[in-house]
Short mmCIF file of C-alpha atoms in Angstrom, two decimals:
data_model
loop_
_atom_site.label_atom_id
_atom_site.label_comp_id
_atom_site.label_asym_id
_atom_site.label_seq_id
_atom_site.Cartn_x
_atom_site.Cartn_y
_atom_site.Cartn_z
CA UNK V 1 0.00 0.00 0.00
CA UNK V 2 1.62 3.24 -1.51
CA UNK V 3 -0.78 5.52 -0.11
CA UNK V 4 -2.78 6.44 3.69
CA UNK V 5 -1.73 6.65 6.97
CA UNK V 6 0.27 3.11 9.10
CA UNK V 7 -2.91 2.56 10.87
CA UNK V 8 -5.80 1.35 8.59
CA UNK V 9 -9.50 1.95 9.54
CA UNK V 10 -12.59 -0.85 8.58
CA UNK V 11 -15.84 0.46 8.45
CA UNK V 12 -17.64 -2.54 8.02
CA UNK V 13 -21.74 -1.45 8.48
CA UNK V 14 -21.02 0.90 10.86
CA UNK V 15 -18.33 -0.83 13.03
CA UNK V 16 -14.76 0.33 13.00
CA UNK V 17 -12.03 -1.94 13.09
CA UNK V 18 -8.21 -0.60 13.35
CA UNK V 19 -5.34 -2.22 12.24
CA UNK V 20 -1.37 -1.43 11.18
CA UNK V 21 -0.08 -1.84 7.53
CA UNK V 22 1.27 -4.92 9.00
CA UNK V 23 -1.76 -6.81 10.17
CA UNK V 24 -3.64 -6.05 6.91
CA UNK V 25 -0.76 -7.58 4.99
CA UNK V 26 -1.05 -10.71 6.78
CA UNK V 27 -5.10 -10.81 7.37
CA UNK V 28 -6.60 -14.18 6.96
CA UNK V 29 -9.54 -12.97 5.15
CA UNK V 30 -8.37 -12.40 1.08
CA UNK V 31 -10.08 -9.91 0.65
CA UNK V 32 -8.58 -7.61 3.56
CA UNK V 33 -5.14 -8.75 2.94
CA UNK V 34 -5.50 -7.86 -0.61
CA UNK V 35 -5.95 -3.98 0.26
CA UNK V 36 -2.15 -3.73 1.30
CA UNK V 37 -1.08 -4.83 -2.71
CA UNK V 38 -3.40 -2.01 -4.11
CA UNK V 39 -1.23 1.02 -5.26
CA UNK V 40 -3.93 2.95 -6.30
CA UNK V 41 -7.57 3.93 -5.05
CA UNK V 42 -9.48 2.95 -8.18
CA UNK V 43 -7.75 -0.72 -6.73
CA UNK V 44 -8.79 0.14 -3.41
CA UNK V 45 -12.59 0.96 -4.77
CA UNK V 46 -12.59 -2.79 -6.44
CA UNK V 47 -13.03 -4.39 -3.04
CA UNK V 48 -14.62 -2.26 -1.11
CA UNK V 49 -17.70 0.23 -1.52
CA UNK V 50 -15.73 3.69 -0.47
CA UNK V 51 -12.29 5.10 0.67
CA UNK V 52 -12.00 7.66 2.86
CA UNK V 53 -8.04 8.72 2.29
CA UNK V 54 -7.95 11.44 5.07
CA UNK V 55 -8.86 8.92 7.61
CA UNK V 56 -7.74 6.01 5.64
CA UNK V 57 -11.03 4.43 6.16
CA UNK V 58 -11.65 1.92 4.04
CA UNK V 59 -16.34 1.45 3.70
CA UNK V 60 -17.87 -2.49 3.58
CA UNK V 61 -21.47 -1.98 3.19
CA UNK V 62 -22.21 -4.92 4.35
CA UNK V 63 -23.91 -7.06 7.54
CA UNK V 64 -22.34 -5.91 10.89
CA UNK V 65 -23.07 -8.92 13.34
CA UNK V 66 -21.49 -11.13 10.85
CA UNK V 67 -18.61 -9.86 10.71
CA UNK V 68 -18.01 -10.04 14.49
CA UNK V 69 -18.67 -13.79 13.85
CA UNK V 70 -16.15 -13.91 11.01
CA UNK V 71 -13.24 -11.84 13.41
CA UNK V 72 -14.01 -14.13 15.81
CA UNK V 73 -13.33 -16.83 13.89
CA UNK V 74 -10.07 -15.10 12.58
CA UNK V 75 -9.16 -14.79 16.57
CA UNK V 76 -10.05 -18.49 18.08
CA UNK V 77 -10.21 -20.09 14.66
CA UNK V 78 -14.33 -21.26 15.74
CA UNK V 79 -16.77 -20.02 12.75
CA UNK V 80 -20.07 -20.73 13.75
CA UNK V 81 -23.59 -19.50 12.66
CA UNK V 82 -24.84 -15.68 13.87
CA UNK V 83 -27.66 -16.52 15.83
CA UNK V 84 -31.35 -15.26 14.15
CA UNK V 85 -29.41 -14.47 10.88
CA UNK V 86 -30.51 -17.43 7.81
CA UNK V 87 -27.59 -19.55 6.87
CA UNK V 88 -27.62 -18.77 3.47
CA UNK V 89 -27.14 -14.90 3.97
CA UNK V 90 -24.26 -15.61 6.27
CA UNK V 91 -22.99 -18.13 3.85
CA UNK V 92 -22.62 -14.80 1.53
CA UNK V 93 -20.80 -13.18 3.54
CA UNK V 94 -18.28 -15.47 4.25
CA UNK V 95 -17.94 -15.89 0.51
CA UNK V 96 -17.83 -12.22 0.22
CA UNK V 97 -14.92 -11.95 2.35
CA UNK V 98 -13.14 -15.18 1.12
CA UNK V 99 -14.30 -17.35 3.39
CA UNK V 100 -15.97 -21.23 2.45
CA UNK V 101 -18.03 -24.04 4.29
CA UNK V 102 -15.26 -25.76 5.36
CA UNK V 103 -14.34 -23.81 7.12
CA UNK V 104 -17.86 -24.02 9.85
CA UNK V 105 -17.88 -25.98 12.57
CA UNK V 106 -19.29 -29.70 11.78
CA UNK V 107 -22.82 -28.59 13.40
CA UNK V 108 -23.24 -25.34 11.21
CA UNK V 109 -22.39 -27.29 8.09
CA UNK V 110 -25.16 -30.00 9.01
CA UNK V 111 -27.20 -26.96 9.30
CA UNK V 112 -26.33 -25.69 6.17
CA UNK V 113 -26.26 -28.97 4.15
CA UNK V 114 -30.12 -28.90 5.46
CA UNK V 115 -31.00 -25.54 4.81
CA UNK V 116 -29.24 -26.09 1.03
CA UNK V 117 -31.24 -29.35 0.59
CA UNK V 118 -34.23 -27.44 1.46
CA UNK V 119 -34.43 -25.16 -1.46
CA UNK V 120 -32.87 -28.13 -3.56
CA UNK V 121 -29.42 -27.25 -4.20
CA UNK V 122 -26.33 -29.53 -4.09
CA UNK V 123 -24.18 -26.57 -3.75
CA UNK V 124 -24.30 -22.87 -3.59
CA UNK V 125 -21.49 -20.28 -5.64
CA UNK V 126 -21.33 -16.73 -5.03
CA UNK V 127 -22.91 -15.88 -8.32
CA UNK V 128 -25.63 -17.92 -7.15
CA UNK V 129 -25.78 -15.82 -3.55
CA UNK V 130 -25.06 -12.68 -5.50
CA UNK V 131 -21.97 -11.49 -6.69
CA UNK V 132 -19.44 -9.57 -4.31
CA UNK V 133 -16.74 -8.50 -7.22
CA UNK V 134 -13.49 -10.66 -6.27
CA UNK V 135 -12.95 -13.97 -8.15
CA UNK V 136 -10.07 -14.83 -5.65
CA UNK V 137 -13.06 -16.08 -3.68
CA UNK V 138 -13.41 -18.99 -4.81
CA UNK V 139 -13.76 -22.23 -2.81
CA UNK V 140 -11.25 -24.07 -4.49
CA UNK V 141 -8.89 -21.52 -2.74
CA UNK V 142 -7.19 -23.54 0.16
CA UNK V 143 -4.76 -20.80 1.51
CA UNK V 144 -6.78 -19.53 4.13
CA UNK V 145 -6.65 -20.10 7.78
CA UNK V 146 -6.10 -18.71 10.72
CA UNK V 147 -2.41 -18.62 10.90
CA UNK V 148 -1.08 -15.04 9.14
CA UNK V 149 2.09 -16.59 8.59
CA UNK V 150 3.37 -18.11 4.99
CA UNK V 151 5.21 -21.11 7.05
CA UNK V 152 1.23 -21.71 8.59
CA UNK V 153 -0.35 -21.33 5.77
CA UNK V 154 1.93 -23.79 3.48
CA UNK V 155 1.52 -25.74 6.88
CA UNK V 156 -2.11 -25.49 6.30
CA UNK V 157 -1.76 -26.71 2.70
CA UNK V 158 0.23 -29.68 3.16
CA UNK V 159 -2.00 -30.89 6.09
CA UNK V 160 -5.39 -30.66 3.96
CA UNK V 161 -3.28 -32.15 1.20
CA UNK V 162 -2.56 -35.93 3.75
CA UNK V 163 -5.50 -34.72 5.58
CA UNK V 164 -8.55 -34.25 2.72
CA UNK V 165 -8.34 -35.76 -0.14
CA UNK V 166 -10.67 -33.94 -2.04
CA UNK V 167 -9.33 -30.76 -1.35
CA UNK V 168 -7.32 -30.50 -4.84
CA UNK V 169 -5.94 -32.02 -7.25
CA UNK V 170 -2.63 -32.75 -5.96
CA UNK V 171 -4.70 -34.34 -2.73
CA UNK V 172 -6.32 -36.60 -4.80
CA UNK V 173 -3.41 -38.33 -6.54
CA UNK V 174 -1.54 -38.34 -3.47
CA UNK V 175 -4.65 -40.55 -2.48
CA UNK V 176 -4.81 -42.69 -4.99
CA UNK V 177 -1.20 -43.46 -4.96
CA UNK V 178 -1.74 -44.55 -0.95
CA UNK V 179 -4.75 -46.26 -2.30
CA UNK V 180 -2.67 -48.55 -4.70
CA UNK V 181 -0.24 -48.93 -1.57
CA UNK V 182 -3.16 -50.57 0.61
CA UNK V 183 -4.44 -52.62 -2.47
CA UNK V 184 -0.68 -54.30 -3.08
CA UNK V 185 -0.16 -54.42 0.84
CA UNK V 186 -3.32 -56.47 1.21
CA UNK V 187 -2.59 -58.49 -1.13
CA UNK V 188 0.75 -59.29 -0.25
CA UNK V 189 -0.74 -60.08 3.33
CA UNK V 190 -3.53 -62.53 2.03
CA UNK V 191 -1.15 -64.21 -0.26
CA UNK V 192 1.18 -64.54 2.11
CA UNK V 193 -1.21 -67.07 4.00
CA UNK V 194 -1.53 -69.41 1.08
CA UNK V 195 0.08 -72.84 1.69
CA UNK V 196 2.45 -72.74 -1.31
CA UNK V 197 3.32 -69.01 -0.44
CA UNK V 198 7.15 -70.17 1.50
CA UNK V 199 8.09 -71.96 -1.86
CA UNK V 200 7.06 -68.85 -3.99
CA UNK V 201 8.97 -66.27 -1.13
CA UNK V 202 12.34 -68.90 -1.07
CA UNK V 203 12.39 -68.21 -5.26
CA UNK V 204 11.61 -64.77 -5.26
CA UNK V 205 12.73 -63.35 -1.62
CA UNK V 206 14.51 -60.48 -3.00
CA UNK V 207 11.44 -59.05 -4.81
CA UNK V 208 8.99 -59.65 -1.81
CA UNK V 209 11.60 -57.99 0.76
CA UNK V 210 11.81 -54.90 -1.74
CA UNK V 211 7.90 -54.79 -2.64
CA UNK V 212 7.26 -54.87 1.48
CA UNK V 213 9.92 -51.91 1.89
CA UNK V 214 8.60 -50.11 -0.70
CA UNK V 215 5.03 -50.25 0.89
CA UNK V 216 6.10 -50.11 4.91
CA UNK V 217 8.21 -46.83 3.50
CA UNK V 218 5.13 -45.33 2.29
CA UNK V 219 3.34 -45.54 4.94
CA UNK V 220 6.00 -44.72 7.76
CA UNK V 221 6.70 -41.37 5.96
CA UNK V 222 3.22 -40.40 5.23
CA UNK V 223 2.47 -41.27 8.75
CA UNK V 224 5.29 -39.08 10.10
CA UNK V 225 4.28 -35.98 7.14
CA UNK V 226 0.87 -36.17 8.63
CA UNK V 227 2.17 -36.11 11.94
CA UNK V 228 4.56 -33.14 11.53
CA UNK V 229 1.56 -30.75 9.62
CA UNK V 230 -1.04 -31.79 12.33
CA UNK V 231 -2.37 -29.12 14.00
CA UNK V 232 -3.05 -30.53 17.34
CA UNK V 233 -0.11 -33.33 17.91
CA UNK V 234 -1.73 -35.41 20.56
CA UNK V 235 -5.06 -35.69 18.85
CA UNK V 236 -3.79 -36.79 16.05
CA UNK V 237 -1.72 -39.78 18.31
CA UNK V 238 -5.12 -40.61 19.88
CA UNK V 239 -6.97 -40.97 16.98
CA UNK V 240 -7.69 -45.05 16.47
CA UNK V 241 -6.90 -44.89 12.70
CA UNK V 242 -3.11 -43.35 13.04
CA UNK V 243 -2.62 -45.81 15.99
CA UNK V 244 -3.31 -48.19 14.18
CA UNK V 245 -0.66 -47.29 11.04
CA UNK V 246 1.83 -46.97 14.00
CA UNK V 247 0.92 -50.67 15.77
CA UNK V 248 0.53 -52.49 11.75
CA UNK V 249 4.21 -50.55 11.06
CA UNK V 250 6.38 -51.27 14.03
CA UNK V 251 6.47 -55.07 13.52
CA UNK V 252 8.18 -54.54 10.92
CA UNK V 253 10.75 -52.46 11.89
CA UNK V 254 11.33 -54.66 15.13
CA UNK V 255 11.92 -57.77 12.57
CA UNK V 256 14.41 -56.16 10.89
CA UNK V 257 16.03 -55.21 14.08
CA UNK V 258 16.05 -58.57 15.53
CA UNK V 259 17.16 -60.03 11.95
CA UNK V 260 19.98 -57.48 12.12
CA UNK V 261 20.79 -58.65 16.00
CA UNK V 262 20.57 -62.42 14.70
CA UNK V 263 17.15 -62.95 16.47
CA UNK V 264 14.96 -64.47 13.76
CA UNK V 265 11.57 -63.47 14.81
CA UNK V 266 9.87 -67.45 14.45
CA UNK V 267 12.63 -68.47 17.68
CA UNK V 268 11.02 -66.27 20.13
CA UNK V 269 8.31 -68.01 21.15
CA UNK V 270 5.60 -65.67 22.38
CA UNK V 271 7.72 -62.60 21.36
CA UNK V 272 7.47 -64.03 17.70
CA UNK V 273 3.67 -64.81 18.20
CA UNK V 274 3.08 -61.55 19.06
CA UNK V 275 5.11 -59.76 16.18
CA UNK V 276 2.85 -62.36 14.01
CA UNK V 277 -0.18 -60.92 15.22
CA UNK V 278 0.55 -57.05 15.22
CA UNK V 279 1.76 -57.92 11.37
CA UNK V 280 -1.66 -59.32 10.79
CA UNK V 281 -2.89 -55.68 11.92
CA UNK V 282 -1.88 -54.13 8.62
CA UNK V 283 -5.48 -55.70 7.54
CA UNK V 284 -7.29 -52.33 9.61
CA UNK V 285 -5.35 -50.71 6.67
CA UNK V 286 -8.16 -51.19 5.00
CA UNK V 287 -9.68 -48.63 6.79
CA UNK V 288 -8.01 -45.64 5.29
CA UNK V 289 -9.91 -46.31 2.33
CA UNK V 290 -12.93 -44.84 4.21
CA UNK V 291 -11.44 -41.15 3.70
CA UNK V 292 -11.53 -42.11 -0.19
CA UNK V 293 -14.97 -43.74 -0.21
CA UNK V 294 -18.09 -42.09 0.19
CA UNK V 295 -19.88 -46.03 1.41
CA UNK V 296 -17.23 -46.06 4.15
CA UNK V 297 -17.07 -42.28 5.16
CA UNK V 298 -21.07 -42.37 5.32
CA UNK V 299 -21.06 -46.09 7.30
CA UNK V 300 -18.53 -45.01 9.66
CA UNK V 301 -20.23 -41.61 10.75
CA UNK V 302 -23.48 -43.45 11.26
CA UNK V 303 -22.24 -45.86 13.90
CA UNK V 304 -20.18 -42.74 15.22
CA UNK V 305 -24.05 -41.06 15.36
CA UNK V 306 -25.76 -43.79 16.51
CA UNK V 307 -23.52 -45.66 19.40
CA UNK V 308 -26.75 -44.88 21.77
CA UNK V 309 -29.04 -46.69 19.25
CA UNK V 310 -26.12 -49.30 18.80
CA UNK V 311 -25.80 -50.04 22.26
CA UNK V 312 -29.59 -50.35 23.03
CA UNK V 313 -29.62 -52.97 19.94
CA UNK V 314 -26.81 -54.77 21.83
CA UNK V 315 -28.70 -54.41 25.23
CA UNK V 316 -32.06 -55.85 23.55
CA UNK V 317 -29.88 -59.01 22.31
CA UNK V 318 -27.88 -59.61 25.57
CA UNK V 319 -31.08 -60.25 27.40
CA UNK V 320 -32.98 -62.32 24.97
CA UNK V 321 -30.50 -64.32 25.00
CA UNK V 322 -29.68 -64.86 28.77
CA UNK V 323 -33.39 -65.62 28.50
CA UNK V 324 -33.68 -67.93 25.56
CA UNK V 325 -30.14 -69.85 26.55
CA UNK V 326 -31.74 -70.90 30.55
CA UNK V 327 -34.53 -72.25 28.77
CA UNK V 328 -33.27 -73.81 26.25
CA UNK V 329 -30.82 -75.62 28.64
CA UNK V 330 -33.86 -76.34 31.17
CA UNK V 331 -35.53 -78.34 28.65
CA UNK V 332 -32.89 -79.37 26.28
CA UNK V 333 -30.82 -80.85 28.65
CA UNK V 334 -32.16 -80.13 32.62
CA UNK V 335 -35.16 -81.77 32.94
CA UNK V 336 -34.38 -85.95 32.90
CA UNK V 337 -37.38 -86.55 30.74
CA UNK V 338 -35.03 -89.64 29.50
CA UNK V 339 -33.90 -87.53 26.10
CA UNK V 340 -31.42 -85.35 27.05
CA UNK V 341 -29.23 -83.13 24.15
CA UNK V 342 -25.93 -82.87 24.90
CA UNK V 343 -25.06 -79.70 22.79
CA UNK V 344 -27.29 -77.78 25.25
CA UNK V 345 -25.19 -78.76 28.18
CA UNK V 346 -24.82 -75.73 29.77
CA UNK V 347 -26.03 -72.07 29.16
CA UNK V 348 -23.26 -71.05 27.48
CA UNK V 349 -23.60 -73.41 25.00
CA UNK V 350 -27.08 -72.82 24.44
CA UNK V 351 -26.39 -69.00 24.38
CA UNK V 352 -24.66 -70.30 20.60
CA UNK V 353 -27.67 -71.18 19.36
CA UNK V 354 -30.10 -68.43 20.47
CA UNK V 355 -27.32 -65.62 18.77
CA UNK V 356 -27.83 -67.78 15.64
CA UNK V 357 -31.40 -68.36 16.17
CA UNK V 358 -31.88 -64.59 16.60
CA UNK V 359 -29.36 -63.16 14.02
CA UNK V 360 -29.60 -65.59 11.07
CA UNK V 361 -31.55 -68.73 10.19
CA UNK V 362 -29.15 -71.09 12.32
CA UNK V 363 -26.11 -72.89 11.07
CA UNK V 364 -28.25 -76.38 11.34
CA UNK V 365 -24.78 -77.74 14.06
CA UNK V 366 -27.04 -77.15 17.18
CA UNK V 367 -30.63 -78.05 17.11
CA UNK V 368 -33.68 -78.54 19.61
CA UNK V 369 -35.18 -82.04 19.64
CA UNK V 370 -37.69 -81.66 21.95
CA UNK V 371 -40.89 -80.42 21.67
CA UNK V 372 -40.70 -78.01 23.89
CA UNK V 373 -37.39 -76.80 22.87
CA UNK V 374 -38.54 -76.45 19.79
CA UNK V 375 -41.47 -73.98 20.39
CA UNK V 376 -39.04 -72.17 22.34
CA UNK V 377 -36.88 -71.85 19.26
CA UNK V 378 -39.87 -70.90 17.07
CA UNK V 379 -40.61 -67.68 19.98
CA UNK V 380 -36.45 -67.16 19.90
CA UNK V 381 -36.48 -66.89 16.00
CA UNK V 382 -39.26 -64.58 15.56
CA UNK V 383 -39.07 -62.33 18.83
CA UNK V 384 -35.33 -62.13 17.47
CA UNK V 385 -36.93 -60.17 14.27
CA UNK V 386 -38.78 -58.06 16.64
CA UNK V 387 -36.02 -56.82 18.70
CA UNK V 388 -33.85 -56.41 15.47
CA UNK V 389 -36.40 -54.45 13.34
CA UNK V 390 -37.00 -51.53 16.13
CA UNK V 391 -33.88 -50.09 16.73
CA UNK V 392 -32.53 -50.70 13.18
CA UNK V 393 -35.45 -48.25 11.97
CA UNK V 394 -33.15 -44.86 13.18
CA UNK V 395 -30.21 -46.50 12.61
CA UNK V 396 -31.50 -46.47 8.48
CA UNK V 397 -32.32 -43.25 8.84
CA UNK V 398 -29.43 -41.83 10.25
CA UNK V 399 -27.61 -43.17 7.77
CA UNK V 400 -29.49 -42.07 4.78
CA UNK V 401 -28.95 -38.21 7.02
CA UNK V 402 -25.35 -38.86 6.76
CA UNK V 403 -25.33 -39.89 3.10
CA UNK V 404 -26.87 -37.00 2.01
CA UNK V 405 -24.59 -34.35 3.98
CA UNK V 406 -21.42 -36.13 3.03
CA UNK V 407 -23.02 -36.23 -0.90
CA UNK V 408 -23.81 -32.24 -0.63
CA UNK V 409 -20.32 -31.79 0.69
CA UNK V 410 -18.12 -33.89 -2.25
CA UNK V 411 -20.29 -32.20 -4.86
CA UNK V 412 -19.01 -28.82 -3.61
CA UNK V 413 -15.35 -30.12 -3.22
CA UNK V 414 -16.29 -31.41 -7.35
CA UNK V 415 -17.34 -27.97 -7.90
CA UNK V 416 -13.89 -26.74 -6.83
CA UNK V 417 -11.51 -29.30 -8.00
CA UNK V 418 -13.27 -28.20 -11.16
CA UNK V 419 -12.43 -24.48 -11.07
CA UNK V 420 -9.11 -25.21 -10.12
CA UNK V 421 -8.68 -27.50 -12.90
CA UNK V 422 -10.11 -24.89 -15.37
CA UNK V 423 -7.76 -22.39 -13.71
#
């Protein structure tokens, strides 16, 4: 900025907001920071409504209370809703000062994926809302955060980048490329149970040691990337998914530590047992498909929604069958009517064949002979459909709910991957 006084002046509806040269420079919102480039006011005028150069007050004629909503959010980094105010209206301002959904709390998008579904849109653009005048705006834009530095902000890039792989381009083929990891990893680990998989690894051992580097590598140094660009370092430890790259990894650095120290891992007895089943662990690999697949992404924030409904379903089943199992043993097997069936010997046992009564048709292994065991498995069978069908009712629709707001949300991360394509 060539021009004014060191302290700039926002008039935004009537409030004033001061800030140096400085702060402007490095605002989080684009189109704030963009006033410090502008050498001239016919530049200034482009993104704002008026310039007042004795004061060097810069005029945004636009909604007040929001933009105490948005500075808070360029404070704690929280961008929630303005209470009273329609989401769509607030969803043009934040566009209007550079701003996207992604950047709302996960409650006020769920509010605005409804309010968007309502008037039957998959996704909303500012020409749509009404156009503010900046095409830097655009949601494909992934530069903006709360940090004003450019170490945060290409901090910021690189963690959507591991973090979200729809965020751009670049974010998608680095996800694709782990997805072809996972797919040759799992492979490798199913194959490796066949029974004539030693003879094939004793002909080709060099190739499967340098095809299980070559995966292991992957996936220890985009565990540690995503590790260094996270913002919060012990969430990102507790979360089960990156414990579980850590736990499926280590085995096999610890083999190749022992193998290095002469300790073969098969010799240790329970030490190699337990290496065997931690290896087995790369299987929850699988897993980081879900931030790839909508199925997955949609399946695993229903049961994340619905662990009340979850554990009343468990709850409903647990007592039937402490129920059904005592009686089934009582006249299976307790009464001495001179016919007793040994494969309802004890509850326990009998608890097997209420789960399968209940859950499925039965296996046909463990069967009532009795007659009165066999009414009782008739009541098991259909009160099991009963307790089943009620709590699996909001469980359906919760999970339609959550595969409509995760649909709304990858058509608008489309839309941008589009416009920064096009770009």
């Amino acid at each position: 900025m060539k021009f004014g006084k060191s302290i700039c002046v926002l008039n935004v509806g009537g409030t004033r907001y001061a800030f140096t040269r400085e702060v402007i420079r490095d605002f989080p919102l684009r189109r704030v920071s963009r006033l410090h480039a502008c050498a001239t006011e016919k530049e200034v005028l482009e993104l704002c409504d008026d310039y007042d150069r004795d004061r060097n007050e810069f005029f945004f004629d636009r909604h007040a209370q929001a933009f105490v909503f948005i500075m808070l959010y360029v404070r704690s980094g929280k961008l929630r809703f303005v209470p009273g105010v329609c989401e769509l209206s607030f969803y043009t301002e934040m566009l209007y000062w550079g701003l996207e959904s992604a950047h709302l709390d996960s409650c006020c998008q769920k509010r605005l994926d409804d309010r968007m579904s309502e008037i039957g849109l998959d996704s909303l653009s500012e020409e749509e809302l009404g156009d503010s005048g900046d095409e830097s705006q655009s949601p494909a834009d992934p530069g903006l955060d709360t940090v004003v530095t450019g170490r945060g902000r290409w901090l910021e890039r690189m963690r959507k980048t591991f973090e979200e792989p729809n965020s751009s381009v670049a974010a998608q083929l680095l996800a694709s490329v782990s997805v072809i990891f996972v797919i040759v990893s799992m492979i490798m680990l199913c194959t490796s149970t066949l029974p004539d998989w030693d003879t094939a690894k004793r002909n080709t051992v060099e190739e499967h040691r340098i095809v299980e580097a070559v995966c292991i590598g992957w996936f220890t140094a985009e565990c540690l990337v995503r590790f260094l660009v996270a913002r919060d370092k012990w969430e990102f430890l507790r979360r089960p998914l990156n414990i579980i790259d850590v736990v499926a990894i280590t085995p096999y650095y610890v083999t190749m530590a022992m193998a290095g120290a002469g300790m073969p891992g098969a010799g240790l007895g329970v030490a190699g047992v337990t290496l065997r089943v931690l290896r087995v662990m790369r299987v929850f690999w699988l897993m980081k498909l879900a931030r790839h697949f909508l199925g997955l992404q949609t399946l695993g924030l229903t049961l994340r929604r619905c662990y009340r409904e979850m554990v009343m379903l468990l709850v409903f089943v647990c007592v039937a069958m402490a129920i059904y199992s005592a009686l089934a043993q009582l006249l299976e097997h307790g009464l001495d009517l001179g016919m007793r069936n040994h494969d309802y010997a004890s509850i326990p046992a009998a608890a097997w064949w209420v789960i399968i009564s209940m859950t499925t048709v039965g296996y046909g292994d463990v069967y009532p002979v009795t007659i009165g065991g066999r009414v009782l498995g008739g009541v098991c069978v259909v009160s099991g459909i009963v307790l089943l069908a009620l709590p699996i009712t909001f469980i359906y629709h919760s999970f339609v709910q959550c595969y409509h707001e995760l649909k709304m949300r990858s058509a608008r991360y489309a839309r941008s991957l589009s416009v920064e394509i096009l770009q």
